[in-house]
């Protein structure tokens, strides 16, 4: 009798664990969720993002984030962008006329050419962060690719 109860108890625990895993996997709060935000505040964006959190001074935040990649576009000052880079150990360098950066703008649904600003790239292969700051518009474009 005691052996029968132990087996039923183990089976019940396995079933509960399987149901909990399925709920986590398929829920909107699960690890494989995709989130999108268009023109939101930094607080609203950071409530949904789990990597590439934007600084509190960011405005008009656009983002798309999934399991292995995140794209963020936001308006902020150059000083706030530099502070963001410093807090994440990103090393930005100046973009000049010869080093134009071409980025995709989610807010305008078109490519943008940045001629004056900052950029950084801490990717190793396909993993890591890269970003561009457009000084003319006060807009930052940051992408993350993770493993």
PDB file of C-alpha atoms in Angstrom:
ATOM      1  CA  UNK A   1       0.000   0.000   0.000  1.00  0.00           C
ATOM      2  CA  UNK A   2       2.754   2.436   0.961  1.00  0.00           C
ATOM      3  CA  UNK A   3       4.593   1.764  -2.299  1.00  0.00           C
ATOM      4  CA  UNK A   4       1.418   2.492  -4.285  1.00  0.00           C
ATOM      5  CA  UNK A   5       0.976   5.894  -2.555  1.00  0.00           C
ATOM      6  CA  UNK A   6       4.612   6.809  -3.269  1.00  0.00           C
ATOM      7  CA  UNK A   7       4.222   6.016  -6.975  1.00  0.00           C
ATOM      8  CA  UNK A   8       1.007   8.049  -7.214  1.00  0.00           C
ATOM      9  CA  UNK A   9       2.687  10.949  -5.424  1.00  0.00           C
ATOM     10  CA  UNK A  10       5.623  10.914  -7.855  1.00  0.00           C
ATOM     11  CA  UNK A  11       3.276  10.734 -10.829  1.00  0.00           C
ATOM     12  CA  UNK A  12       1.307  13.677  -9.460  1.00  0.00           C
ATOM     13  CA  UNK A  13       4.515  15.727  -9.013  1.00  0.00           C
ATOM     14  CA  UNK A  14       5.652  14.947 -12.561  1.00  0.00           C
ATOM     15  CA  UNK A  15       2.252  15.970 -13.933  1.00  0.00           C
ATOM     16  CA  UNK A  16       2.277  19.239 -11.961  1.00  0.00           C
ATOM     17  CA  UNK A  17       5.819  20.003 -13.157  1.00  0.00           C
ATOM     18  CA  UNK A  18       4.849  19.309 -16.791  1.00  0.00           C
ATOM     19  CA  UNK A  19       1.781  21.544 -16.541  1.00  0.00           C
ATOM     20  CA  UNK A  20       3.802  24.350 -14.897  1.00  0.00           C
ATOM     21  CA  UNK A  21       6.460  24.139 -17.609  1.00  0.00           C
ATOM     22  CA  UNK A  22       3.829  24.241 -20.365  1.00  0.00           C
ATOM     23  CA  UNK A  23       2.170  27.273 -18.749  1.00  0.00           C
ATOM     24  CA  UNK A  24       5.511  29.088 -18.544  1.00  0.00           C
ATOM     25  CA  UNK A  25       6.458  28.167 -22.078  1.00  0.00           C
ATOM     26  CA  UNK A  26       3.220  29.302 -23.686  1.00  0.00           C
ATOM     27  CA  UNK A  27       2.327  32.237 -21.448  1.00  0.00           C
ATOM     28  CA  UNK A  28       2.878  35.883 -22.366  1.00  0.00           C
ATOM     29  CA  UNK A  29       5.393  36.104 -19.511  1.00  0.00           C
ATOM     30  CA  UNK A  30       7.386  33.080 -20.635  1.00  0.00           C
ATOM     31  CA  UNK A  31      10.981  33.086 -21.797  1.00  0.00           C
ATOM     32  CA  UNK A  32      10.082  32.827 -25.490  1.00  0.00           C
ATOM     33  CA  UNK A  33       7.659  35.727 -25.647  1.00  0.00           C
ATOM     34  CA  UNK A  34       7.923  38.538 -28.146  1.00  0.00           C
ATOM     35  CA  UNK A  35       7.101  42.072 -27.106  1.00  0.00           C
ATOM     36  CA  UNK A  36       6.615  45.245 -29.123  1.00  0.00           C
ATOM     37  CA  UNK A  37       6.244  48.878 -28.150  1.00  0.00           C
ATOM     38  CA  UNK A  38       5.734  51.945 -30.318  1.00  0.00           C
ATOM     39  CA  UNK A  39       6.257  55.471 -29.020  1.00  0.00           C
ATOM     40  CA  UNK A  40       6.148  54.513 -25.331  1.00  0.00           C
ATOM     41  CA  UNK A  41       7.937  55.944 -22.301  1.00  0.00           C
ATOM     42  CA  UNK A  42      11.138  54.495 -20.862  1.00  0.00           C
ATOM     43  CA  UNK A  43       9.195  53.098 -17.899  1.00  0.00           C
ATOM     44  CA  UNK A  44       6.666  51.357 -20.152  1.00  0.00           C
ATOM     45  CA  UNK A  45       9.439  49.910 -22.334  1.00  0.00           C
ATOM     46  CA  UNK A  46      11.533  48.695 -19.406  1.00  0.00           C
ATOM     47  CA  UNK A  47       8.500  46.953 -17.912  1.00  0.00           C
ATOM     48  CA  UNK A  48       8.432  44.683 -20.984  1.00  0.00           C
ATOM     49  CA  UNK A  49      12.099  44.425 -21.984  1.00  0.00           C
ATOM     50  CA  UNK A  50      14.454  41.942 -20.344  1.00  0.00           C
ATOM     51  CA  UNK A  51      17.621  43.058 -22.144  1.00  0.00           C
ATOM     52  CA  UNK A  52      18.546  46.395 -23.700  1.00  0.00           C
ATOM     53  CA  UNK A  53      16.787  48.330 -20.929  1.00  0.00           C
ATOM     54  CA  UNK A  54      16.641  52.001 -21.879  1.00  0.00           C
ATOM     55  CA  UNK A  55      17.732  54.873 -19.604  1.00  0.00           C
ATOM     56  CA  UNK A  56      15.070  56.774 -17.669  1.00  0.00           C
ATOM     57  CA  UNK A  57      15.700  59.872 -19.805  1.00  0.00           C
ATOM     58  CA  UNK A  58      14.621  58.098 -23.014  1.00  0.00           C
ATOM     59  CA  UNK A  59      11.449  59.229 -24.777  1.00  0.00           C
ATOM     60  CA  UNK A  60       9.391  57.969 -27.710  1.00  0.00           C
ATOM     61  CA  UNK A  61      10.756  54.436 -27.309  1.00  0.00           C
ATOM     62  CA  UNK A  62      10.159  51.927 -30.083  1.00  0.00           C
ATOM     63  CA  UNK A  63      11.200  48.323 -29.524  1.00  0.00           C
ATOM     64  CA  UNK A  64      10.831  44.783 -30.785  1.00  0.00           C
ATOM     65  CA  UNK A  65      12.173  42.015 -28.610  1.00  0.00           C
ATOM     66  CA  UNK A  66      12.051  38.271 -28.929  1.00  0.00           C
ATOM     67  CA  UNK A  67      13.870  35.234 -27.633  1.00  0.00           C
ATOM     68  CA  UNK A  68      17.291  35.981 -29.161  1.00  0.00           C
ATOM     69  CA  UNK A  69      17.154  39.532 -30.484  1.00  0.00           C
ATOM     70  CA  UNK A  70      16.078  43.008 -29.452  1.00  0.00           C
ATOM     71  CA  UNK A  71      15.934  46.288 -31.363  1.00  0.00           C
ATOM     72  CA  UNK A  72      15.425  49.577 -29.564  1.00  0.00           C
ATOM     73  CA  UNK A  73      15.013  53.088 -30.935  1.00  0.00           C
ATOM     74  CA  UNK A  74      14.549  56.067 -28.628  1.00  0.00           C
ATOM     75  CA  UNK A  75      15.037  59.791 -28.316  1.00  0.00           C
ATOM     76  CA  UNK A  76      17.535  60.994 -25.721  1.00  0.00           C
ATOM     77  CA  UNK A  77      20.334  63.496 -25.259  1.00  0.00           C
ATOM     78  CA  UNK A  78      23.908  62.707 -26.172  1.00  0.00           C
ATOM     79  CA  UNK A  79      24.877  62.934 -22.486  1.00  0.00           C
ATOM     80  CA  UNK A  80      22.233  60.346 -21.548  1.00  0.00           C
ATOM     81  CA  UNK A  81      23.405  58.101 -24.413  1.00  0.00           C
ATOM     82  CA  UNK A  82      27.011  58.352 -23.181  1.00  0.00           C
ATOM     83  CA  UNK A  83      25.854  57.526 -19.634  1.00  0.00           C
ATOM     84  CA  UNK A  84      23.932  54.503 -20.956  1.00  0.00           C
ATOM     85  CA  UNK A  85      27.054  53.326 -22.787  1.00  0.00           C
ATOM     86  CA  UNK A  86      29.197  53.816 -19.684  1.00  0.00           C
ATOM     87  CA  UNK A  87      26.769  51.863 -17.479  1.00  0.00           C
ATOM     88  CA  UNK A  88      26.874  48.930 -19.922  1.00  0.00           C
ATOM     89  CA  UNK A  89      30.646  49.119 -20.652  1.00  0.00           C
ATOM     90  CA  UNK A  90      29.987  50.003 -24.281  1.00  0.00           C
ATOM     91  CA  UNK A  91      32.768  52.094 -25.812  1.00  0.00           C
ATOM     92  CA  UNK A  92      31.292  54.624 -28.232  1.00  0.00           C
ATOM     93  CA  UNK A  93      33.391  56.427 -30.809  1.00  0.00           C
ATOM     94  CA  UNK A  94      32.636  59.421 -33.003  1.00  0.00           C
ATOM     95  CA  UNK A  95      31.065  58.966 -36.439  1.00  0.00           C
ATOM     96  CA  UNK A  96      32.453  61.325 -39.044  1.00  0.00           C
ATOM     97  CA  UNK A  97      31.632  61.935 -42.707  1.00  0.00           C
ATOM     98  CA  UNK A  98      33.766  59.000 -43.874  1.00  0.00           C
ATOM     99  CA  UNK A  99      32.243  56.560 -41.356  1.00  0.00           C
ATOM    100  CA  UNK A 100      28.563  57.092 -42.014  1.00  0.00           C
ATOM    101  CA  UNK A 101      26.316  54.607 -40.279  1.00  0.00           C
ATOM    102  CA  UNK A 102      23.244  53.167 -41.937  1.00  0.00           C
ATOM    103  CA  UNK A 103      20.523  51.972 -39.558  1.00  0.00           C
ATOM    104  CA  UNK A 104      16.904  50.938 -39.885  1.00  0.00           C
ATOM    105  CA  UNK A 105      14.370  53.228 -38.206  1.00  0.00           C
ATOM    106  CA  UNK A 106      11.331  51.452 -36.794  1.00  0.00           C
ATOM    107  CA  UNK A 107       9.483  54.728 -36.250  1.00  0.00           C
ATOM    108  CA  UNK A 108       9.771  55.850 -39.868  1.00  0.00           C
ATOM    109  CA  UNK A 109       9.923  52.346 -41.368  1.00  0.00           C
ATOM    110  CA  UNK A 110      12.951  53.294 -43.462  1.00  0.00           C
ATOM    111  CA  UNK A 111      16.741  53.274 -43.435  1.00  0.00           C
ATOM    112  CA  UNK A 112      18.502  56.272 -41.884  1.00  0.00           C
ATOM    113  CA  UNK A 113      22.023  57.456 -42.628  1.00  0.00           C
ATOM    114  CA  UNK A 114      23.800  58.888 -39.601  1.00  0.00           C
ATOM    115  CA  UNK A 115      26.594  61.337 -40.483  1.00  0.00           C
ATOM    116  CA  UNK A 116      27.175  62.925 -37.104  1.00  0.00           C
ATOM    117  CA  UNK A 117      27.032  61.094 -33.797  1.00  0.00           C
ATOM    118  CA  UNK A 118      28.389  58.088 -31.950  1.00  0.00           C
ATOM    119  CA  UNK A 119      28.481  54.367 -32.487  1.00  0.00           C
ATOM    120  CA  UNK A 120      29.635  51.285 -30.604  1.00  0.00           C
ATOM    121  CA  UNK A 121      29.913  47.582 -31.270  1.00  0.00           C
ATOM    122  CA  UNK A 122      30.662  45.042 -28.550  1.00  0.00           C
ATOM    123  CA  UNK A 123      29.584  42.026 -30.570  1.00  0.00           C
ATOM    124  CA  UNK A 124      31.674  38.908 -30.637  1.00  0.00           C
ATOM    125  CA  UNK A 125      30.505  37.115 -33.754  1.00  0.00           C
ATOM    126  CA  UNK A 126      26.713  37.381 -33.696  1.00  0.00           C
ATOM    127  CA  UNK A 127      26.420  37.879 -29.926  1.00  0.00           C
ATOM    128  CA  UNK A 128      26.299  41.193 -28.106  1.00  0.00           C
ATOM    129  CA  UNK A 129      25.175  44.783 -28.589  1.00  0.00           C
ATOM    130  CA  UNK A 130      25.739  47.403 -31.230  1.00  0.00           C
ATOM    131  CA  UNK A 131      24.336  50.879 -31.476  1.00  0.00           C
ATOM    132  CA  UNK A 132      24.325  54.235 -33.189  1.00  0.00           C
ATOM    133  CA  UNK A 133      23.429  57.667 -31.830  1.00  0.00           C
ATOM    134  CA  UNK A 134      22.294  60.291 -34.339  1.00  0.00           C
ATOM    135  CA  UNK A 135      23.321  63.685 -32.940  1.00  0.00           C
ATOM    136  CA  UNK A 136      21.227  65.548 -35.536  1.00  0.00           C
ATOM    137  CA  UNK A 137      17.944  63.994 -34.370  1.00  0.00           C
ATOM    138  CA  UNK A 138      18.856  62.923 -30.820  1.00  0.00           C
ATOM    139  CA  UNK A 139      17.908  59.322 -31.614  1.00  0.00           C
ATOM    140  CA  UNK A 140      19.619  56.131 -30.477  1.00  0.00           C
ATOM    141  CA  UNK A 141      19.370  52.828 -32.328  1.00  0.00           C
ATOM    142  CA  UNK A 142      20.553  49.788 -30.340  1.00  0.00           C
ATOM    143  CA  UNK A 143      20.338  46.105 -31.222  1.00  0.00           C
ATOM    144  CA  UNK A 144      21.062  43.024 -29.170  1.00  0.00           C
ATOM    145  CA  UNK A 145      21.656  39.519 -30.416  1.00  0.00           C
ATOM    146  CA  UNK A 146      21.991  36.809 -27.809  1.00  0.00           C
ATOM    147  CA  UNK A 147      22.507  33.138 -27.489  1.00  0.00           C
TER     148      UNK A 147
END
